[in-house]
PDB file of C-alpha atoms in Angstrom:
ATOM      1  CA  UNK A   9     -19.806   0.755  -3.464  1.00 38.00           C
ATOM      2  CA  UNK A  10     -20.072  -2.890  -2.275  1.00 42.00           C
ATOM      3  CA  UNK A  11     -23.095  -3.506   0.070  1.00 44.00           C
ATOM      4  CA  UNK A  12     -20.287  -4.461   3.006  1.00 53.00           C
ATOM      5  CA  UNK A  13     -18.194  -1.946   2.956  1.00 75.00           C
ATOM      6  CA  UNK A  14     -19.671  -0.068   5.747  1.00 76.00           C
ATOM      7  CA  UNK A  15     -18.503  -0.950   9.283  1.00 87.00           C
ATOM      8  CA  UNK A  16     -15.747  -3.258   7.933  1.00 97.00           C
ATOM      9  CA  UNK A  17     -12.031  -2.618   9.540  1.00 98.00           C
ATOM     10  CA  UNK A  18      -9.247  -1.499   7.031  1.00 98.00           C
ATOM     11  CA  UNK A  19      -5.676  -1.290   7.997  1.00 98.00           C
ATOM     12  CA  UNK A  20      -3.611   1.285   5.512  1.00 98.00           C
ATOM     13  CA  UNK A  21       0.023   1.096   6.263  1.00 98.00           C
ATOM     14  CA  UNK A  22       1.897   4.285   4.985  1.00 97.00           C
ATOM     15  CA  UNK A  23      -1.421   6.177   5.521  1.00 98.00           C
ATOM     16  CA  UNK A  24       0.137   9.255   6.705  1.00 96.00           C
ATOM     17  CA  UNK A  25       0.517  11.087   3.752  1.00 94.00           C
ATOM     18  CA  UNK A  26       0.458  10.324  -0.171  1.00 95.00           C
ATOM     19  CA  UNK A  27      -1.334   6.970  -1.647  1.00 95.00           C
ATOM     20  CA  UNK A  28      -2.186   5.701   1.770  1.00 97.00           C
ATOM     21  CA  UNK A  29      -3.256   8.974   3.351  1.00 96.00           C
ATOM     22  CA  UNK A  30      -5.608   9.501   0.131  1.00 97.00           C
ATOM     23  CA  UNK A  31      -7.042   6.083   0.192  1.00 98.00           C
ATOM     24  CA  UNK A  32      -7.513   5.615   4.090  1.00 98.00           C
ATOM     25  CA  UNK A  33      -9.748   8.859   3.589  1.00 98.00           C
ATOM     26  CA  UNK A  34     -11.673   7.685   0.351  1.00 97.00           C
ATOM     27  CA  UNK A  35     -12.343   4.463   1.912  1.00 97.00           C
ATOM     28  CA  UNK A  36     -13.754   6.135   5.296  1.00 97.00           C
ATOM     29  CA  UNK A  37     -16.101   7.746   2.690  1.00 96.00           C
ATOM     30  CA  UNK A  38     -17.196   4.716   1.719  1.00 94.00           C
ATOM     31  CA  UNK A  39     -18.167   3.656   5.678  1.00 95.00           C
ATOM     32  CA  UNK A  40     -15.186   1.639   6.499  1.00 97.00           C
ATOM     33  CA  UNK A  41     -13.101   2.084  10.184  1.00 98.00           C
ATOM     34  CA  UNK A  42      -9.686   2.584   8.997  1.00 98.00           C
ATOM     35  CA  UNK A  43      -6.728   1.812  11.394  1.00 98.00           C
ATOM     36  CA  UNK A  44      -4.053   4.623  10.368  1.00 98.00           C
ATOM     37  CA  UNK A  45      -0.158   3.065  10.601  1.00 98.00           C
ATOM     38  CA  UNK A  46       2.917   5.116   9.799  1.00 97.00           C
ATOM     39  CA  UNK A  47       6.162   6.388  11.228  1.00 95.00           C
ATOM     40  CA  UNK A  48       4.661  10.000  12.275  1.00 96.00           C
ATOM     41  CA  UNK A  49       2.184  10.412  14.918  1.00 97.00           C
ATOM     42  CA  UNK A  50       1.304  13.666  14.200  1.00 97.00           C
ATOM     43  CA  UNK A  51       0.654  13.018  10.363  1.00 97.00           C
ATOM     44  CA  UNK A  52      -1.669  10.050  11.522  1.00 98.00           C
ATOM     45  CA  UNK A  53      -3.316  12.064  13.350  1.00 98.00           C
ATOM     46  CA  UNK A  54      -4.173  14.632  10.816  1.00 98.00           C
ATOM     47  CA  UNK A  55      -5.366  12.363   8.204  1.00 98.00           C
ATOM     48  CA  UNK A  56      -7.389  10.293  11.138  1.00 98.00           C
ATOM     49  CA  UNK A  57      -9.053  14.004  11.575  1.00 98.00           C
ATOM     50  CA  UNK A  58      -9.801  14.059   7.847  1.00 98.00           C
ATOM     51  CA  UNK A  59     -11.147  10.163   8.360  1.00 98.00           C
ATOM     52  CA  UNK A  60     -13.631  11.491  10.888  1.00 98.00           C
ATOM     53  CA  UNK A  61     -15.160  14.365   8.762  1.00 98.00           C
ATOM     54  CA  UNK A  62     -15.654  12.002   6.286  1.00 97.00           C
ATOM     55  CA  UNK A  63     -18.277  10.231   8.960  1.00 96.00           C
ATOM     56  CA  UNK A  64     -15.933   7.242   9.857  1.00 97.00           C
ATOM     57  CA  UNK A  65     -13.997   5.819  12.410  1.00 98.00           C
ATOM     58  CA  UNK A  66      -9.774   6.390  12.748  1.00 98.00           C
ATOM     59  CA  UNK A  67      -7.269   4.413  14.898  1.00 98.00           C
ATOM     60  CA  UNK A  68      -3.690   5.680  14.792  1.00 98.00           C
ATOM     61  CA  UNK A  69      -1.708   2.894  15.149  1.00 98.00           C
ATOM     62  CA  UNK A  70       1.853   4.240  14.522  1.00 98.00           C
ATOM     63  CA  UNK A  71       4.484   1.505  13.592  1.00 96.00           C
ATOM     64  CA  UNK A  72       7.994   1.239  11.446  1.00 96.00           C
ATOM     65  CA  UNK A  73       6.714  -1.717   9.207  1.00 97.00           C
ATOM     66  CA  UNK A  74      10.176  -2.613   8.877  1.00 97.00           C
ATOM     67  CA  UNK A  75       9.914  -3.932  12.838  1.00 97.00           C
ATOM     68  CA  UNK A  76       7.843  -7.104  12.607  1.00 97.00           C
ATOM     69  CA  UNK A  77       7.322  -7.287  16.351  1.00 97.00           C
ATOM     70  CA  UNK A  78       5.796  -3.771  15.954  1.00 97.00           C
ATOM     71  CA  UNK A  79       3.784  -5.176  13.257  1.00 98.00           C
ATOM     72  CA  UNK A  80       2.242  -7.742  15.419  1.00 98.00           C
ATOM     73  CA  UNK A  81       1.609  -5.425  18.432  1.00 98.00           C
ATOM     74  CA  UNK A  82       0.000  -3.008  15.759  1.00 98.00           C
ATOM     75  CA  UNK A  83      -2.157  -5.574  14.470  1.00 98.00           C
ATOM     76  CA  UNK A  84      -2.550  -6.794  18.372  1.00 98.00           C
ATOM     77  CA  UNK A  85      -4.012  -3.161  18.867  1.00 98.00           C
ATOM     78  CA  UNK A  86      -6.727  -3.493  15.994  1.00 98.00           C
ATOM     79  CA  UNK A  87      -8.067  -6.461  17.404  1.00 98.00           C
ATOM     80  CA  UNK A  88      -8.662  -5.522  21.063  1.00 98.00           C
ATOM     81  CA  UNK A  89     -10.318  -1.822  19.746  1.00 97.00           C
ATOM     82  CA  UNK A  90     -12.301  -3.037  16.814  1.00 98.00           C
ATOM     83  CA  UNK A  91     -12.068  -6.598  17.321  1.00 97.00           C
ATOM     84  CA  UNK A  92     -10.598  -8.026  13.693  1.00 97.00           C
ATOM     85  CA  UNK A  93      -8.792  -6.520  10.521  1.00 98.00           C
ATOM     86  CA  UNK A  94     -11.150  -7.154   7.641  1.00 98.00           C
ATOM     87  CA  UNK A  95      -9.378  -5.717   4.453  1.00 98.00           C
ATOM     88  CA  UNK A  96      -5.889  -4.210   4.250  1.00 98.00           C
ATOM     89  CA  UNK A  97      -4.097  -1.146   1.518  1.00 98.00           C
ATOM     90  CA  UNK A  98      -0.398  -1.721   2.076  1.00 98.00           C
ATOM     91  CA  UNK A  99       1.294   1.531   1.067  1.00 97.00           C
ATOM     92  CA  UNK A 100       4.623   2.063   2.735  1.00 96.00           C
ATOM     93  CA  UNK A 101       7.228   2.527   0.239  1.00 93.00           C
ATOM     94  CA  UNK A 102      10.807   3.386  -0.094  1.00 95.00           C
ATOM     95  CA  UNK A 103      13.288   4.294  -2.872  1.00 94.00           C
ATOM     96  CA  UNK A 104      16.780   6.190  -2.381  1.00 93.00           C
ATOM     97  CA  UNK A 105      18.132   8.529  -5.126  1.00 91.00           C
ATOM     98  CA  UNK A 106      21.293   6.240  -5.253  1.00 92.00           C
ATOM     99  CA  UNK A 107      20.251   3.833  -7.645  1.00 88.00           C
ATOM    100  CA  UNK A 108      22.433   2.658  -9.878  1.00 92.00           C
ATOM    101  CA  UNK A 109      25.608  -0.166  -9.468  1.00 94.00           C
ATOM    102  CA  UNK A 110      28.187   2.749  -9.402  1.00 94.00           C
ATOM    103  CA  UNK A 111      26.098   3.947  -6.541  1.00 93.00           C
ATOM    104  CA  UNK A 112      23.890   1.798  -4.589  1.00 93.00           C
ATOM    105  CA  UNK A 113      25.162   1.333  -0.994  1.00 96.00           C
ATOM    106  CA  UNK A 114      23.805  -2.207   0.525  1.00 97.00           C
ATOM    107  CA  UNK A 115      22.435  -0.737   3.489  1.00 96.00           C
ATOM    108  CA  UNK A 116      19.957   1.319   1.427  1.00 96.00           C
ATOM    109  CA  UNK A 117      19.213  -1.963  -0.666  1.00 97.00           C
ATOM    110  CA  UNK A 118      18.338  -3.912   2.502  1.00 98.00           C
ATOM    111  CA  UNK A 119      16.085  -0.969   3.692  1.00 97.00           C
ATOM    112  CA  UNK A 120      13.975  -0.652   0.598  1.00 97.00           C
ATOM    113  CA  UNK A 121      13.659  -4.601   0.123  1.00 98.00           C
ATOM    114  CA  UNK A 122      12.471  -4.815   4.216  1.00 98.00           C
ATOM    115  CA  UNK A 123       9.931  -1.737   3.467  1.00 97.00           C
ATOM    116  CA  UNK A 124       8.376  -2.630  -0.005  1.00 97.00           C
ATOM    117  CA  UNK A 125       8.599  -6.615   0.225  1.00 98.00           C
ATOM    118  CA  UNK A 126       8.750  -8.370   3.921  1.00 98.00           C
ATOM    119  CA  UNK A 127       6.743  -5.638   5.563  1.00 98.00           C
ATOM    120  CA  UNK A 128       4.325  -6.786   2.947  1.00 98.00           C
ATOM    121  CA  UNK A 129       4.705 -10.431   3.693  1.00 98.00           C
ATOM    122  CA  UNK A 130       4.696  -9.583   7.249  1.00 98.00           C
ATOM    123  CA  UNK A 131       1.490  -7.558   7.408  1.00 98.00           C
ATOM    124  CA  UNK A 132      -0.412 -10.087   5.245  1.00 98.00           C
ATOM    125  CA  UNK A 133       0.868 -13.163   7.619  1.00 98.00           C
ATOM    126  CA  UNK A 134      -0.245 -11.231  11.105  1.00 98.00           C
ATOM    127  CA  UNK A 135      -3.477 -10.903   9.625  1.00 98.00           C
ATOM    128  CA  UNK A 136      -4.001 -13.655   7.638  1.00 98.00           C
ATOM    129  CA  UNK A 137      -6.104 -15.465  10.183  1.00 98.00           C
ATOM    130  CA  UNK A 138      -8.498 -12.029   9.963  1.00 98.00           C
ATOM    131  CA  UNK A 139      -8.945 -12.075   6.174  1.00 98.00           C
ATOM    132  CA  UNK A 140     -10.147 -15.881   5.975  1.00 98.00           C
ATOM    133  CA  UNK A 141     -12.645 -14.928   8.413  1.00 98.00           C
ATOM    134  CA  UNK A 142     -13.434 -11.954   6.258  1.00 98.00           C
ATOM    135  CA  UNK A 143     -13.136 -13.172   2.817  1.00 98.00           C
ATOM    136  CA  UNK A 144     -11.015  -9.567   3.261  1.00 98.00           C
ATOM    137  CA  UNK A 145      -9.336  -8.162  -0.091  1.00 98.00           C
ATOM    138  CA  UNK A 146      -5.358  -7.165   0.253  1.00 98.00           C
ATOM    139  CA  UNK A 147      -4.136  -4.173  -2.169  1.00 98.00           C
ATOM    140  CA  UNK A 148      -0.632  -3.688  -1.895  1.00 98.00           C
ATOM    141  CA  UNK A 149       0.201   0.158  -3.650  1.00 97.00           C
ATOM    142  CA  UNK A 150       3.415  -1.390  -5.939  1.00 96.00           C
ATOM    143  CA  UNK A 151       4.354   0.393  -9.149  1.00 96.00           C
ATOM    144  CA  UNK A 152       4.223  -0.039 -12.597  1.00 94.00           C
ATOM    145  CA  UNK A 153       8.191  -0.499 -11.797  1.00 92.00           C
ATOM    146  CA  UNK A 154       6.594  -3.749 -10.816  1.00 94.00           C
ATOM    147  CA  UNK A 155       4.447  -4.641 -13.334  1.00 95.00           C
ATOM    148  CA  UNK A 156       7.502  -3.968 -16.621  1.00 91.00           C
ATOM    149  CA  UNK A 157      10.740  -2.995 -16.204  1.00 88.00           C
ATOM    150  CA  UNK A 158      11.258   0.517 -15.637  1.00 84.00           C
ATOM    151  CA  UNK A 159      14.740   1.616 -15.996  1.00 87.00           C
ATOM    152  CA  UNK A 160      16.095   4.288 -13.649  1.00 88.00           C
ATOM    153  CA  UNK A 161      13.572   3.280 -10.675  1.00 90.00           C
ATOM    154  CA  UNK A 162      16.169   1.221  -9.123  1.00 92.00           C
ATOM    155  CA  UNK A 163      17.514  -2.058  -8.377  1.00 94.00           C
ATOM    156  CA  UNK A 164      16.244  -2.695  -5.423  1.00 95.00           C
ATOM    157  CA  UNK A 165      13.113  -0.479  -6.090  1.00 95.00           C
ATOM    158  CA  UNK A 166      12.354  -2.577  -8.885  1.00 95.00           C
ATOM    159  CA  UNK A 167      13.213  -5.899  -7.833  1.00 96.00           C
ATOM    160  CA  UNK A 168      10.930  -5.544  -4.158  1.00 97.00           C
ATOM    161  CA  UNK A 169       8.345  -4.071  -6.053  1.00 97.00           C
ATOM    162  CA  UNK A 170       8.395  -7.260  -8.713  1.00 97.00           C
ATOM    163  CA  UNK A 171       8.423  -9.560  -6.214  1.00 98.00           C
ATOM    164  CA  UNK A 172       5.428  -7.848  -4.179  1.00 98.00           C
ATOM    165  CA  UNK A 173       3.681  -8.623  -7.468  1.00 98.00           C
ATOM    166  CA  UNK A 174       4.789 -12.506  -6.851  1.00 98.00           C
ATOM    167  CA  UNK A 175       3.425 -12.036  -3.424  1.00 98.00           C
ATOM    168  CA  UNK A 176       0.014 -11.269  -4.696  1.00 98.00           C
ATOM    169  CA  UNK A 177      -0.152 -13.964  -7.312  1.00 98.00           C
ATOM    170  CA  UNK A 178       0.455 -16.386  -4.641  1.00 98.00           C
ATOM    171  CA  UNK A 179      -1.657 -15.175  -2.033  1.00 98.00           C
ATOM    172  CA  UNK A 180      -4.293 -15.802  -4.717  1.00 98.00           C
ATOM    173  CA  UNK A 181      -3.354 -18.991  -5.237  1.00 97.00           C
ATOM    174  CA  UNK A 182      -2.939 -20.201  -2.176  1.00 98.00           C
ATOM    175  CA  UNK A 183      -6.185 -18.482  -0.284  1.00 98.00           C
ATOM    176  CA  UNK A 184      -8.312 -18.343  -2.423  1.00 96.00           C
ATOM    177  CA  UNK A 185     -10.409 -21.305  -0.799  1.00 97.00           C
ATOM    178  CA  UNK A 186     -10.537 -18.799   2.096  1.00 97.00           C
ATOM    179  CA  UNK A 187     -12.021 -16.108   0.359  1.00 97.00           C
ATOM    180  CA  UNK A 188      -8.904 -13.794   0.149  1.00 98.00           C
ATOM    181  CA  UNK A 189      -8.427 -11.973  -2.301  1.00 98.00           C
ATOM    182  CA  UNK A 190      -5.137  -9.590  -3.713  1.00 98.00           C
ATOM    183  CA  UNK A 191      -4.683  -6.876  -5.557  1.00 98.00           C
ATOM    184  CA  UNK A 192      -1.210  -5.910  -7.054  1.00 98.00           C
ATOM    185  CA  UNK A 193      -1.708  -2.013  -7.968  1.00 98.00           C
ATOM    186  CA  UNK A 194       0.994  -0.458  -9.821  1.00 97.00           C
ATOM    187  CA  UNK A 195       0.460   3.060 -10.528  1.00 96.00           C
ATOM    188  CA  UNK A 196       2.963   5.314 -12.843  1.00 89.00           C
ATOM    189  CA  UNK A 197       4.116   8.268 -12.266  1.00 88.00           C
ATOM    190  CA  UNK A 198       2.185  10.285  -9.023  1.00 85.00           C
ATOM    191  CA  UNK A 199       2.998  13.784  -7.340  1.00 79.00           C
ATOM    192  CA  UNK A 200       3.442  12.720  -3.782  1.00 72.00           C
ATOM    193  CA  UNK A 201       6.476  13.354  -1.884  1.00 74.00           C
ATOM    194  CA  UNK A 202       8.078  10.116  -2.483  1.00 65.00           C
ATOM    195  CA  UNK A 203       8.973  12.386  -5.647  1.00 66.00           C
ATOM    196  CA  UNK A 204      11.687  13.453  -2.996  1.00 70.00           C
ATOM    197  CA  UNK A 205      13.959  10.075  -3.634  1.00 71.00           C
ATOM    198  CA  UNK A 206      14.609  10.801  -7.389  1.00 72.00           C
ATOM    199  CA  UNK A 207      17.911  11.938  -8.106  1.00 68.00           C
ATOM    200  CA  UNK A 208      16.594  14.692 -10.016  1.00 71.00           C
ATOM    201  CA  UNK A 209      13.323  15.936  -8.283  1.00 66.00           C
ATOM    202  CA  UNK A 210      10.965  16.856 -10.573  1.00 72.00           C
ATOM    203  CA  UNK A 211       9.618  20.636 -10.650  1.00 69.00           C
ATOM    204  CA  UNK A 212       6.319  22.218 -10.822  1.00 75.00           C
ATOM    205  CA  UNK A 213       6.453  21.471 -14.996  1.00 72.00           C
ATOM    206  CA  UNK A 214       7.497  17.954 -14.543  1.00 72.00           C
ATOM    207  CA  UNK A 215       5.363  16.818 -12.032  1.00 70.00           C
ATOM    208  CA  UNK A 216       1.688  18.546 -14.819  1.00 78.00           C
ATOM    209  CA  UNK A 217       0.125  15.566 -15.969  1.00 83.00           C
ATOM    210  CA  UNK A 218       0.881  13.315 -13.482  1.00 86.00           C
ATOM    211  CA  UNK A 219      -1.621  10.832 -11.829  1.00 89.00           C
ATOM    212  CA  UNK A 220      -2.591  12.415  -8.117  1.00 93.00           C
ATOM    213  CA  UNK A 221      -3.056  10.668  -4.806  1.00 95.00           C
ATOM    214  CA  UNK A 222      -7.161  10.768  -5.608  1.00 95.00           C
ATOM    215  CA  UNK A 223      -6.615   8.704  -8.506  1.00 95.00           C
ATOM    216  CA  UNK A 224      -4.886   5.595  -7.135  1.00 96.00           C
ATOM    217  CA  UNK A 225      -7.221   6.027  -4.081  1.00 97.00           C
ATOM    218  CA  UNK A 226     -10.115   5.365  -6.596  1.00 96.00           C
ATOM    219  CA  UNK A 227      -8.347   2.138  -8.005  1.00 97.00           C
ATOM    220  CA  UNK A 228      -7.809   1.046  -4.534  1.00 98.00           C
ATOM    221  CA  UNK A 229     -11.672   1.471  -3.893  1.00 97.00           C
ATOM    222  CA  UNK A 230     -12.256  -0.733  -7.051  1.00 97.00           C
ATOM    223  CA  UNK A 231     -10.261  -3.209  -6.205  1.00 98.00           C
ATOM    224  CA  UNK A 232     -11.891  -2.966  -2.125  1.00 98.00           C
ATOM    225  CA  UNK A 233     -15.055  -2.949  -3.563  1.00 96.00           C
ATOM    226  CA  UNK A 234     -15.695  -5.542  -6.281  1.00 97.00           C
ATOM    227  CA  UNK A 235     -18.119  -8.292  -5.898  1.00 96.00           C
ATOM    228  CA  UNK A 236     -16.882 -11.640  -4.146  1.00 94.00           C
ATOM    229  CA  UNK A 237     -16.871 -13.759  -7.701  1.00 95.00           C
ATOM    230  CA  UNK A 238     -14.082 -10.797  -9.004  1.00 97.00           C
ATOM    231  CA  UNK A 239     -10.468 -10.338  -8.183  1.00 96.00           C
ATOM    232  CA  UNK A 240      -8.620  -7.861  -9.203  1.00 97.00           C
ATOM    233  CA  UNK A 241      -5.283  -9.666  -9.579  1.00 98.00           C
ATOM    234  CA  UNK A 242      -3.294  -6.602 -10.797  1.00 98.00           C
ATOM    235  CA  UNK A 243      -4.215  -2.952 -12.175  1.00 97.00           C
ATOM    236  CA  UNK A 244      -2.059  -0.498 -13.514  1.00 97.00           C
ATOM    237  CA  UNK A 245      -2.723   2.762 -14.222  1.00 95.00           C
ATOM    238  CA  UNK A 246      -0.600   5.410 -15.506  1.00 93.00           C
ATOM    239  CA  UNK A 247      -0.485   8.925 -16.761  1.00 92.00           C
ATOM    240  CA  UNK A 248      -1.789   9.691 -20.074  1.00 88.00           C
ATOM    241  CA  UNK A 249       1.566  11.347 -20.845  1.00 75.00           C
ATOM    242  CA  UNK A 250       3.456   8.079 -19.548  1.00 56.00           C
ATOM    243  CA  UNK A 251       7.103   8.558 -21.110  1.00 54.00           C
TER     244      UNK A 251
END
């Protein structure tokens, strides 16, 4: 665990259940205040309850990342309770089961692309003044969809995902003078619910083997937590079984 993790603010977008719900609580473990943001209230609420048994800090900050003015109001929120946003975990994602050109509907493309990619972009620019102050560390929760191409995940799926990995590289680039650091994570294959937006959900047999919430919330933490002079500029882990 890095000596200042404790008492440093992370915002986790999608934190109310899966990737972002698992690594809000590991990093609360680790002494960090974690502002909670998702669609549903009452699942915010639960894993802020699971934040503070861990011995940290939780702010539910409920948002649809997909509304940029709610986005800055969210972020406007953090700052006037805890003062700054130090580090972020960006996991709101979104797939559809229609996936293919024979079946894709636009409106679905434009929904995934606004969720995976610009509320990316948009979260990193609201707080971009915060992590130069910080020298804070930005994990965005892609896929290994991003990282090679994955057929079957989806066009647009693939394509925001790919181009959150772009948005990583760059941020590197470009702020690194300021300390910032980014960290494109693309896990395989996890039992979450986003398992939901397959065409085929997978059962009880399909989903043995596969990685589990607690294991990309310990690559986040390695990524949060390594030493100023290291950045993690992508990780991908996948199951052992990986098809």
């Amino acid at each position: 665990m890095a000596e200042a993790a404790p008492g440093r603010v992370l915002w986790v977008t999608g934190a109310g259940s899966g990737m972002g719900r698992a690594a809000a609580v590991a990093a609360a473990h680790g002494g960090r205040r974690v502002a909670l943001s998702g669609r549903r209230p009452d699942a915010l609420e639960a894993v802020a309850g699971e934040v503070r048994s861990a011995g940290s800090e939780a702010l539910v900050v409920p948002l649809d990342v997909t509304d940029v003015a709610a986005i800055e109001a969210a972020h406007a929120t953090i700052r006037r309770e805890w003062g700054h946003v130090d580090d972020l975990v960006l996991s709101a994602g979104l797939n559809t089961p229609r996936r293919t050109w024979s079946d894709q509907r636009m409106d679905d493309f434009q929904a995934i692309v606004a969720t995976n990619l610009t509320a990316v972009a948009a979260v990193v620019q609201v707080s971009i003044e915060d992590l130069r102050a910080a020298s804070g560390v930005v994990v965005v929760i892609s896929s290994v969809a991003g990282w090679g191409f994955k057929p079957g995940t989806g066009i647009a799926y693939a394509a925001s995902k790919t181009a959150a990995g772009v948005l990583c590289r760059d941020l590197n680039v470009a702020e690194w003078p300021n300390g910032v650091r980014a960290t494109h994570l693309c896990p395989g294959d996890v039992d979450t619910d986003f398992l939901s937006m397959r065409p085929q959900v997978p059962d009880a047999a399909g989903r043995e083997g596969m990685l589990s919430p607690a294991d990309v919330a310990r690559a986040v933490l390695f990524a949060l937590d390594a030493p100023p002079q290291v950045r993690i500029d992508e990780l991908v882990i996948t199951p052992t079984h990986l098809r």
